[in-house]
Amino acid sequence: MLIAPEPLGAAQRAGLETALAGHDAMIGPGRPWSAAGESLALAETARGLLAADAPQDRSARWVTDHLPQLILTSNRVLVDELAQQRLGPLRHLKDGPQGRLRATLLSWLRHQGHRSPMAAELGVHGQTVGYRLHQLRALFGDQLDDPQSRFELELALRAREHDATA
């Protein structure tokens, strides 16, 4: 364990990363001295949750660079429950079509429905995107128009996306 002041800028951050290279360090967020234990606890939690994503070179990693991923992986039971609820309309599909529609839905959410960047991201023709969006609209209906539902769909999809890469 190392306790050090928070780097003041990019040069100090790079220096700390260089000093910790090869030690598989997880660096917690900066906190006042009285809350140093909180930073340490966050770093230890992050190390455990991100163990599968550890770089091969054992370089230093910063908790603050992984916050969304940590939130999505911190409670698998809750994330799985959300995914079951929100992604339920895809449940009856075979793996191939289900995966394609999940990827299309996540791309739709990322690109706010703009088909050209979706087609580029998915590596398909714009007409294919339109066909898949028609399928998604039939499956999810009004959920696609509700901001809270879209937020929850994106959380569930990003958690599944992380599971696939872990």
Short mmCIF file of N, CA and C in Angstrom, two decimals:
data_model
loop_
_atom_site.label_atom_id
_atom_site.label_comp_id
_atom_site.label_asym_id
_atom_site.label_seq_id
_atom_site.Cartn_x
_atom_site.Cartn_y
_atom_site.Cartn_z
N MET A 1 0.85 -1.16 0.00
CA MET A 1 0.00 0.00 0.00
C MET A 1 0.90 1.23 0.00
N LEU A 2 0.48 2.22 -0.80
CA LEU A 2 1.19 3.48 -0.88
C LEU A 2 0.16 4.59 -0.72
N ILE A 3 0.44 5.52 0.13
CA ILE A 3 -0.42 6.70 0.26
C ILE A 3 0.42 7.88 -0.20
N ALA A 4 -0.14 8.61 -1.18
CA ALA A 4 0.58 9.74 -1.75
C ALA A 4 -0.41 10.86 -2.04
N PRO A 5 0.06 12.08 -2.10
CA PRO A 5 -0.85 13.17 -2.45
C PRO A 5 -1.34 13.01 -3.89
N GLU A 6 -2.54 13.53 -4.13
CA GLU A 6 -3.10 13.47 -5.47
C GLU A 6 -2.24 14.28 -6.42
N PRO A 7 -1.92 13.73 -7.61
CA PRO A 7 -1.13 14.48 -8.58
C PRO A 7 -1.84 15.78 -8.96
N LEU A 8 -1.06 16.84 -9.10
CA LEU A 8 -1.63 18.15 -9.40
C LEU A 8 -1.87 18.37 -10.88
N GLY A 9 -1.30 17.57 -11.71
CA GLY A 9 -1.47 17.76 -13.15
C GLY A 9 -1.06 16.54 -13.93
N ALA A 10 -1.10 16.65 -15.24
CA ALA A 10 -0.80 15.52 -16.12
C ALA A 10 0.64 15.02 -15.93
N ALA A 11 1.58 15.93 -15.73
CA ALA A 11 2.98 15.52 -15.57
C ALA A 11 3.17 14.72 -14.29
N GLN A 12 2.57 15.16 -13.19
CA GLN A 12 2.69 14.40 -11.94
C GLN A 12 1.96 13.06 -12.05
N ARG A 13 0.82 13.06 -12.73
CA ARG A 13 0.09 11.80 -12.93
C ARG A 13 0.95 10.81 -13.71
N ALA A 14 1.56 11.28 -14.79
CA ALA A 14 2.43 10.42 -15.60
C ALA A 14 3.62 9.93 -14.78
N GLY A 15 4.18 10.80 -13.94
CA GLY A 15 5.30 10.40 -13.09
C GLY A 15 4.91 9.31 -12.11
N LEU A 16 3.72 9.43 -11.53
CA LEU A 16 3.24 8.41 -10.59
C LEU A 16 3.00 7.10 -11.33
N GLU A 17 2.42 7.17 -12.53
CA GLU A 17 2.20 5.96 -13.32
C GLU A 17 3.52 5.27 -13.66
N THR A 18 4.53 6.06 -13.99
CA THR A 18 5.85 5.50 -14.30
C THR A 18 6.44 4.83 -13.07
N ALA A 19 6.34 5.51 -11.93
CA ALA A 19 6.89 4.96 -10.69
C ALA A 19 6.20 3.66 -10.29
N LEU A 20 4.93 3.52 -10.63
CA LEU A 20 4.17 2.33 -10.22
C LEU A 20 4.09 1.27 -11.32
N ALA A 21 4.72 1.52 -12.46
CA ALA A 21 4.69 0.57 -13.57
C ALA A 21 5.19 -0.79 -13.11
N GLY A 22 4.50 -1.82 -13.51
CA GLY A 22 4.88 -3.19 -13.17
C GLY A 22 4.38 -3.66 -11.83
N HIS A 23 3.68 -2.81 -11.11
CA HIS A 23 3.20 -3.19 -9.77
C HIS A 23 1.70 -3.44 -9.72
N ASP A 24 1.02 -3.40 -10.87
CA ASP A 24 -0.42 -3.65 -10.93
C ASP A 24 -1.16 -2.78 -9.91
N ALA A 25 -0.85 -1.50 -9.91
CA ALA A 25 -1.42 -0.58 -8.92
C ALA A 25 -2.81 -0.10 -9.35
N MET A 26 -3.69 -0.01 -8.40
CA MET A 26 -5.00 0.61 -8.59
C MET A 26 -4.98 1.86 -7.71
N ILE A 27 -5.12 3.00 -8.33
CA ILE A 27 -4.98 4.28 -7.63
C ILE A 27 -6.36 4.84 -7.34
N GLY A 28 -6.65 5.01 -6.06
CA GLY A 28 -7.95 5.54 -5.64
C GLY A 28 -8.06 7.03 -5.88
N PRO A 29 -9.26 7.55 -5.78
CA PRO A 29 -9.48 8.98 -5.99
C PRO A 29 -8.88 9.81 -4.87
N GLY A 30 -8.52 11.03 -5.19
CA GLY A 30 -7.97 11.93 -4.19
C GLY A 30 -9.00 12.27 -3.13
N ARG A 31 -8.57 12.24 -1.89
CA ARG A 31 -9.44 12.55 -0.75
C ARG A 31 -8.63 13.32 0.27
N PRO A 32 -9.29 14.07 1.14
CA PRO A 32 -8.57 14.68 2.26
C PRO A 32 -7.96 13.57 3.12
N TRP A 33 -6.91 13.92 3.84
CA TRP A 33 -6.21 12.94 4.68
C TRP A 33 -7.18 12.17 5.57
N SER A 34 -8.17 12.86 6.12
CA SER A 34 -9.12 12.21 7.03
C SER A 34 -9.99 11.16 6.33
N ALA A 35 -10.05 11.18 4.99
CA ALA A 35 -10.86 10.22 4.24
C ALA A 35 -9.98 9.31 3.37
N ALA A 36 -8.71 9.19 3.71
CA ALA A 36 -7.80 8.34 2.93
C ALA A 36 -8.28 6.90 2.91
N GLY A 37 -8.89 6.45 3.99
CA GLY A 37 -9.40 5.08 4.04
C GLY A 37 -10.49 4.83 2.99
N GLU A 38 -11.27 5.85 2.71
CA GLU A 38 -12.31 5.74 1.68
C GLU A 38 -11.68 5.52 0.31
N SER A 39 -10.63 6.26 0.02
CA SER A 39 -9.93 6.10 -1.25
C SER A 39 -9.32 4.70 -1.36
N LEU A 40 -8.72 4.24 -0.28
CA LEU A 40 -8.14 2.90 -0.26
C LEU A 40 -9.22 1.84 -0.48
N ALA A 41 -10.36 1.99 0.19
CA ALA A 41 -11.46 1.02 0.02
C ALA A 41 -11.96 0.99 -1.42
N LEU A 42 -12.06 2.17 -2.03
CA LEU A 42 -12.49 2.22 -3.43
C LEU A 42 -11.48 1.55 -4.35
N ALA A 43 -10.20 1.76 -4.09
CA ALA A 43 -9.16 1.14 -4.90
C ALA A 43 -9.18 -0.38 -4.75
N GLU A 44 -9.36 -0.86 -3.52
CA GLU A 44 -9.43 -2.31 -3.30
C GLU A 44 -10.65 -2.91 -3.97
N THR A 45 -11.78 -2.24 -3.87
CA THR A 45 -13.00 -2.72 -4.53
C THR A 45 -12.80 -2.75 -6.04
N ALA A 46 -12.24 -1.68 -6.58
CA ALA A 46 -12.00 -1.61 -8.03
C ALA A 46 -11.06 -2.72 -8.49
N ARG A 47 -10.02 -2.97 -7.72
CA ARG A 47 -9.07 -4.04 -8.08
C ARG A 47 -9.81 -5.38 -8.20
N GLY A 48 -10.68 -5.67 -7.26
CA GLY A 48 -11.43 -6.92 -7.31
C GLY A 48 -12.41 -6.97 -8.46
N LEU A 49 -13.14 -5.89 -8.70
CA LEU A 49 -14.15 -5.88 -9.75
C LEU A 49 -13.53 -5.86 -11.15
N LEU A 50 -12.36 -5.28 -11.28
CA LEU A 50 -11.73 -5.15 -12.59
C LEU A 50 -10.60 -6.15 -12.81
N ALA A 51 -10.52 -7.15 -11.97
CA ALA A 51 -9.41 -8.12 -12.06
C ALA A 51 -9.31 -8.73 -13.45
N ALA A 52 -10.44 -9.05 -14.06
CA ALA A 52 -10.42 -9.67 -15.38
C ALA A 52 -9.93 -8.72 -16.46
N ASP A 53 -10.04 -7.41 -16.20
CA ASP A 53 -9.63 -6.41 -17.17
C ASP A 53 -8.22 -5.89 -16.93
N ALA A 54 -7.48 -6.51 -16.04
CA ALA A 54 -6.14 -6.02 -15.70
C ALA A 54 -5.24 -6.08 -16.93
N PRO A 55 -4.50 -5.00 -17.18
CA PRO A 55 -3.60 -5.00 -18.34
C PRO A 55 -2.47 -6.01 -18.16
N GLN A 56 -2.01 -6.56 -19.25
CA GLN A 56 -0.94 -7.56 -19.22
C GLN A 56 0.36 -6.95 -18.70
N ASP A 57 0.57 -5.67 -18.94
CA ASP A 57 1.83 -5.05 -18.52
C ASP A 57 1.81 -4.61 -17.06
N ARG A 58 0.72 -4.88 -16.35
CA ARG A 58 0.57 -4.55 -14.93
C ARG A 58 0.76 -3.05 -14.68
N SER A 59 0.32 -2.23 -15.62
CA SER A 59 0.45 -0.79 -15.45
C SER A 59 -0.54 -0.27 -14.41
N ALA A 60 -0.25 0.91 -13.91
CA ALA A 60 -1.10 1.54 -12.90
C ALA A 60 -2.43 1.93 -13.54
N ARG A 61 -3.50 1.76 -12.77
CA ARG A 61 -4.84 2.15 -13.23
C ARG A 61 -5.47 3.06 -12.19
N TRP A 62 -6.31 3.97 -12.65
CA TRP A 62 -6.96 4.95 -11.81
C TRP A 62 -8.43 4.59 -11.64
N VAL A 63 -8.89 4.55 -10.41
CA VAL A 63 -10.30 4.26 -10.13
C VAL A 63 -11.19 5.20 -10.93
N THR A 64 -10.85 6.48 -10.95
CA THR A 64 -11.70 7.48 -11.60
C THR A 64 -11.83 7.27 -13.11
N ASP A 65 -10.93 6.51 -13.72
CA ASP A 65 -11.03 6.22 -15.15
C ASP A 65 -12.01 5.08 -15.44
N HIS A 66 -12.50 4.43 -14.40
CA HIS A 66 -13.34 3.24 -14.58
C HIS A 66 -14.68 3.34 -13.85
N LEU A 67 -15.11 4.53 -13.48
CA LEU A 67 -16.32 4.66 -12.65
C LEU A 67 -17.57 4.03 -13.27
N PRO A 68 -17.91 4.29 -14.54
CA PRO A 68 -19.12 3.65 -15.08
C PRO A 68 -19.03 2.12 -15.04
N GLN A 69 -17.89 1.59 -15.40
CA GLN A 69 -17.69 0.14 -15.38
C GLN A 69 -17.82 -0.40 -13.96
N LEU A 70 -17.29 0.31 -12.99
CA LEU A 70 -17.37 -0.12 -11.59
C LEU A 70 -18.82 -0.11 -11.10
N ILE A 71 -19.55 0.91 -11.47
CA ILE A 71 -20.96 0.98 -11.08
C ILE A 71 -21.72 -0.20 -11.67
N LEU A 72 -21.46 -0.49 -12.94
CA LEU A 72 -22.19 -1.57 -13.61
C LEU A 72 -21.80 -2.96 -13.10
N THR A 73 -20.62 -3.09 -12.51
CA THR A 73 -20.19 -4.42 -12.06
C THR A 73 -20.23 -4.58 -10.54
N SER A 74 -20.59 -3.52 -9.82
CA SER A 74 -20.51 -3.59 -8.36
C SER A 74 -21.60 -4.45 -7.74
N ASN A 75 -22.74 -4.58 -8.39
CA ASN A 75 -23.81 -5.42 -7.84
C ASN A 75 -24.44 -6.21 -8.98
N ARG A 76 -23.90 -7.39 -9.22
CA ARG A 76 -24.35 -8.23 -10.34
C ARG A 76 -25.83 -8.60 -10.21
N VAL A 77 -26.31 -8.81 -9.00
CA VAL A 77 -27.71 -9.21 -8.82
C VAL A 77 -28.64 -8.10 -9.31
N LEU A 78 -28.35 -6.85 -8.93
CA LEU A 78 -29.19 -5.74 -9.37
C LEU A 78 -29.10 -5.53 -10.88
N VAL A 79 -27.91 -5.61 -11.42
CA VAL A 79 -27.73 -5.42 -12.86
C VAL A 79 -28.44 -6.53 -13.63
N ASP A 80 -28.33 -7.76 -13.15
CA ASP A 80 -29.01 -8.88 -13.81
C ASP A 80 -30.52 -8.71 -13.75
N GLU A 81 -31.03 -8.24 -12.62
CA GLU A 81 -32.47 -8.00 -12.49
C GLU A 81 -32.93 -6.93 -13.47
N LEU A 82 -32.19 -5.84 -13.57
CA LEU A 82 -32.53 -4.79 -14.51
C LEU A 82 -32.50 -5.32 -15.94
N ALA A 83 -31.48 -6.10 -16.27
CA ALA A 83 -31.37 -6.66 -17.62
C ALA A 83 -32.55 -7.60 -17.91
N GLN A 84 -32.93 -8.41 -16.93
CA GLN A 84 -34.07 -9.31 -17.13
C GLN A 84 -35.34 -8.52 -17.42
N GLN A 85 -35.54 -7.44 -16.69
CA GLN A 85 -36.73 -6.63 -16.89
C GLN A 85 -36.70 -5.90 -18.22
N ARG A 86 -35.64 -5.17 -18.48
CA ARG A 86 -35.60 -4.30 -19.65
C ARG A 86 -35.35 -5.03 -20.95
N LEU A 87 -34.57 -6.10 -20.92
CA LEU A 87 -34.25 -6.82 -22.15
C LEU A 87 -35.15 -8.03 -22.37
N GLY A 88 -36.17 -8.16 -21.55
CA GLY A 88 -37.11 -9.26 -21.65
C GLY A 88 -37.70 -9.46 -23.03
N PRO A 89 -38.06 -8.41 -23.77
CA PRO A 89 -38.63 -8.62 -25.10
C PRO A 89 -37.71 -9.37 -26.07
N LEU A 90 -36.43 -9.42 -25.78
CA LEU A 90 -35.49 -10.15 -26.66
C LEU A 90 -35.33 -11.61 -26.25
N ARG A 91 -35.84 -11.96 -25.09
CA ARG A 91 -35.59 -13.27 -24.49
C ARG A 91 -35.99 -14.44 -25.39
N HIS A 92 -37.07 -14.31 -26.13
CA HIS A 92 -37.57 -15.43 -26.93
C HIS A 92 -36.80 -15.65 -28.23
N LEU A 93 -35.89 -14.74 -28.58
CA LEU A 93 -35.13 -14.84 -29.82
C LEU A 93 -33.93 -15.78 -29.66
N LYS A 94 -33.51 -16.36 -30.76
CA LYS A 94 -32.29 -17.17 -30.75
C LYS A 94 -31.09 -16.26 -30.52
N ASP A 95 -29.96 -16.85 -30.13
CA ASP A 95 -28.77 -16.08 -29.76
C ASP A 95 -28.32 -15.11 -30.85
N GLY A 96 -28.26 -15.56 -32.10
CA GLY A 96 -27.78 -14.70 -33.19
C GLY A 96 -28.63 -13.44 -33.37
N PRO A 97 -29.93 -13.60 -33.64
CA PRO A 97 -30.77 -12.41 -33.79
C PRO A 97 -30.83 -11.56 -32.52
N GLN A 98 -30.81 -12.21 -31.37
CA GLN A 98 -30.84 -11.46 -30.11
C GLN A 98 -29.59 -10.59 -29.98
N GLY A 99 -28.43 -11.13 -30.28
CA GLY A 99 -27.19 -10.38 -30.21
C GLY A 99 -27.17 -9.21 -31.18
N ARG A 100 -27.66 -9.44 -32.40
CA ARG A 100 -27.69 -8.37 -33.40
C ARG A 100 -28.63 -7.25 -32.96
N LEU A 101 -29.79 -7.60 -32.44
CA LEU A 101 -30.74 -6.58 -32.00
C LEU A 101 -30.24 -5.85 -30.75
N ARG A 102 -29.57 -6.56 -29.85
CA ARG A 102 -28.97 -5.87 -28.69
C ARG A 102 -27.93 -4.86 -29.14
N ALA A 103 -27.07 -5.27 -30.07
CA ALA A 103 -26.04 -4.37 -30.59
C ALA A 103 -26.67 -3.17 -31.30
N THR A 104 -27.73 -3.42 -32.05
CA THR A 104 -28.42 -2.34 -32.76
C THR A 104 -29.08 -1.38 -31.77
N LEU A 105 -29.72 -1.92 -30.75
CA LEU A 105 -30.37 -1.07 -29.75
C LEU A 105 -29.34 -0.21 -29.02
N LEU A 106 -28.22 -0.80 -28.64
CA LEU A 106 -27.19 -0.02 -27.95
C LEU A 106 -26.63 1.05 -28.89
N SER A 107 -26.43 0.72 -30.14
CA SER A 107 -25.94 1.70 -31.11
C SER A 107 -26.97 2.82 -31.29
N TRP A 108 -28.25 2.46 -31.33
CA TRP A 108 -29.32 3.46 -31.46
C TRP A 108 -29.29 4.41 -30.27
N LEU A 109 -29.09 3.88 -29.09
CA LEU A 109 -29.02 4.71 -27.89
C LEU A 109 -27.77 5.59 -27.91
N ARG A 110 -26.65 5.03 -28.30
CA ARG A 110 -25.39 5.79 -28.34
C ARG A 110 -25.45 6.95 -29.33
N HIS A 111 -26.06 6.68 -30.49
CA HIS A 111 -26.06 7.65 -31.59
C HIS A 111 -27.38 8.41 -31.70
N GLN A 112 -28.20 8.30 -30.69
CA GLN A 112 -29.47 9.02 -30.62
C GLN A 112 -30.30 8.84 -31.89
N GLY A 113 -30.28 7.61 -32.42
CA GLY A 113 -31.11 7.27 -33.56
C GLY A 113 -30.57 7.65 -34.92
N HIS A 114 -29.39 8.26 -34.99
CA HIS A 114 -28.81 8.65 -36.28
C HIS A 114 -28.28 7.39 -36.98
N ARG A 115 -28.87 7.10 -38.12
CA ARG A 115 -28.61 5.82 -38.78
C ARG A 115 -27.23 5.69 -39.42
N SER A 116 -26.69 6.75 -39.96
CA SER A 116 -25.38 6.65 -40.62
C SER A 116 -24.28 6.19 -39.66
N PRO A 117 -24.13 6.85 -38.50
CA PRO A 117 -23.10 6.35 -37.58
C PRO A 117 -23.43 4.96 -37.03
N MET A 118 -24.72 4.65 -36.92
CA MET A 118 -25.10 3.31 -36.47
C MET A 118 -24.64 2.27 -37.48
N ALA A 119 -24.92 2.53 -38.76
CA ALA A 119 -24.53 1.59 -39.81
C ALA A 119 -23.02 1.39 -39.82
N ALA A 120 -22.28 2.51 -39.65
CA ALA A 120 -20.82 2.41 -39.63
C ALA A 120 -20.34 1.60 -38.42
N GLU A 121 -20.92 1.87 -37.25
CA GLU A 121 -20.51 1.15 -36.05
C GLU A 121 -20.83 -0.34 -36.15
N LEU A 122 -21.99 -0.65 -36.70
CA LEU A 122 -22.43 -2.04 -36.79
C LEU A 122 -21.86 -2.77 -38.01
N GLY A 123 -21.31 -2.02 -38.96
CA GLY A 123 -20.76 -2.62 -40.17
C GLY A 123 -21.83 -3.19 -41.08
N VAL A 124 -22.98 -2.51 -41.14
CA VAL A 124 -24.09 -2.97 -41.99
C VAL A 124 -24.60 -1.81 -42.83
N HIS A 125 -25.42 -2.12 -43.80
CA HIS A 125 -26.04 -1.11 -44.67
C HIS A 125 -27.12 -0.36 -43.89
N GLY A 126 -27.35 0.88 -44.26
CA GLY A 126 -28.37 1.69 -43.60
C GLY A 126 -29.76 1.06 -43.64
N GLN A 127 -30.07 0.34 -44.72
CA GLN A 127 -31.37 -0.33 -44.80
C GLN A 127 -31.47 -1.46 -43.77
N THR A 128 -30.36 -2.10 -43.49
CA THR A 128 -30.35 -3.15 -42.47
C THR A 128 -30.63 -2.53 -41.10
N VAL A 129 -30.05 -1.37 -40.85
CA VAL A 129 -30.32 -0.65 -39.60
C VAL A 129 -31.80 -0.36 -39.49
N GLY A 130 -32.40 0.15 -40.59
CA GLY A 130 -33.83 0.45 -40.59
C GLY A 130 -34.68 -0.77 -40.31
N TYR A 131 -34.32 -1.90 -40.90
CA TYR A 131 -35.05 -3.15 -40.68
C TYR A 131 -34.97 -3.57 -39.22
N ARG A 132 -33.77 -3.49 -38.66
CA ARG A 132 -33.60 -3.87 -37.25
C ARG A 132 -34.34 -2.91 -36.32
N LEU A 133 -34.32 -1.62 -36.64
CA LEU A 133 -35.04 -0.66 -35.81
C LEU A 133 -36.54 -0.92 -35.85
N HIS A 134 -37.03 -1.33 -36.99
CA HIS A 134 -38.45 -1.70 -37.10
C HIS A 134 -38.75 -2.90 -36.17
N GLN A 135 -37.85 -3.88 -36.15
CA GLN A 135 -38.01 -5.04 -35.26
C GLN A 135 -37.98 -4.60 -33.79
N LEU A 136 -37.05 -3.72 -33.47
CA LEU A 136 -36.93 -3.25 -32.08
C LEU A 136 -38.18 -2.47 -31.66
N ARG A 137 -38.70 -1.66 -32.55
CA ARG A 137 -39.92 -0.91 -32.25
C ARG A 137 -41.08 -1.87 -31.99
N ALA A 138 -41.15 -2.94 -32.77
CA ALA A 138 -42.22 -3.93 -32.57
C ALA A 138 -42.05 -4.65 -31.23
N LEU A 139 -40.82 -4.90 -30.82
CA LEU A 139 -40.57 -5.61 -29.57
C LEU A 139 -40.71 -4.72 -28.33
N PHE A 140 -40.18 -3.50 -28.40
CA PHE A 140 -40.10 -2.64 -27.22
C PHE A 140 -41.18 -1.57 -27.16
N GLY A 141 -41.80 -1.27 -28.29
CA GLY A 141 -42.90 -0.30 -28.32
C GLY A 141 -42.56 1.03 -27.70
N ASP A 142 -43.45 1.50 -26.82
CA ASP A 142 -43.34 2.83 -26.21
C ASP A 142 -42.12 2.98 -25.29
N GLN A 143 -41.50 1.87 -24.87
CA GLN A 143 -40.31 1.98 -24.03
C GLN A 143 -39.22 2.80 -24.71
N LEU A 144 -39.18 2.74 -26.04
CA LEU A 144 -38.13 3.45 -26.78
C LEU A 144 -38.37 4.96 -26.78
N ASP A 145 -39.57 5.39 -26.42
CA ASP A 145 -39.88 6.82 -26.37
C ASP A 145 -39.75 7.40 -24.97
N ASP A 146 -39.61 6.55 -23.97
CA ASP A 146 -39.57 6.99 -22.58
C ASP A 146 -38.11 7.17 -22.13
N PRO A 147 -37.72 8.38 -21.71
CA PRO A 147 -36.32 8.61 -21.31
C PRO A 147 -35.83 7.68 -20.21
N GLN A 148 -36.65 7.41 -19.19
CA GLN A 148 -36.23 6.52 -18.11
C GLN A 148 -36.01 5.10 -18.63
N SER A 149 -36.89 4.63 -19.48
CA SER A 149 -36.73 3.30 -20.07
C SER A 149 -35.48 3.22 -20.92
N ARG A 150 -35.23 4.26 -21.72
CA ARG A 150 -34.01 4.26 -22.54
C ARG A 150 -32.75 4.23 -21.68
N PHE A 151 -32.76 4.99 -20.59
CA PHE A 151 -31.63 5.00 -19.66
C PHE A 151 -31.41 3.59 -19.09
N GLU A 152 -32.47 2.96 -18.64
CA GLU A 152 -32.36 1.62 -18.07
C GLU A 152 -31.96 0.60 -19.12
N LEU A 153 -32.46 0.74 -20.33
CA LEU A 153 -32.04 -0.15 -21.42
C LEU A 153 -30.54 -0.01 -21.67
N GLU A 154 -30.06 1.22 -21.68
CA GLU A 154 -28.64 1.42 -21.93
C GLU A 154 -27.78 0.86 -20.80
N LEU A 155 -28.22 1.05 -19.56
CA LEU A 155 -27.49 0.45 -18.44
C LEU A 155 -27.40 -1.07 -18.61
N ALA A 156 -28.52 -1.69 -18.89
CA ALA A 156 -28.56 -3.15 -19.04
C ALA A 156 -27.69 -3.60 -20.21
N LEU A 157 -27.78 -2.91 -21.32
CA LEU A 157 -27.00 -3.29 -22.50
C LEU A 157 -25.50 -3.09 -22.28
N ARG A 158 -25.13 -2.00 -21.63
CA ARG A 158 -23.71 -1.77 -21.37
C ARG A 158 -23.15 -2.79 -20.38
N ALA A 159 -23.96 -3.19 -19.42
CA ALA A 159 -23.53 -4.23 -18.49
C ALA A 159 -23.32 -5.54 -19.23
N ARG A 160 -24.23 -5.87 -20.13
CA ARG A 160 -24.08 -7.10 -20.92
C ARG A 160 -22.88 -7.00 -21.84
N GLU A 161 -22.65 -5.81 -22.40
CA GLU A 161 -21.50 -5.59 -23.26
C GLU A 161 -20.21 -5.83 -22.48
N HIS A 162 -20.16 -5.32 -21.23
CA HIS A 162 -18.98 -5.52 -20.39
C HIS A 162 -18.81 -6.99 -20.07
N ASP A 163 -19.91 -7.71 -19.80
CA ASP A 163 -19.82 -9.14 -19.51
C ASP A 163 -19.21 -9.90 -20.69
N ALA A 164 -19.56 -9.48 -21.90
CA ALA A 164 -19.07 -10.17 -23.09
C ALA A 164 -17.58 -9.94 -23.29
N THR A 165 -17.06 -8.78 -22.84
CA THR A 165 -15.64 -8.50 -23.03
C THR A 165 -14.79 -8.97 -21.85
N ALA A 166 -15.42 -9.26 -20.72
CA ALA A 166 -14.66 -9.67 -19.53
C ALA A 166 -14.26 -11.12 -19.61
#
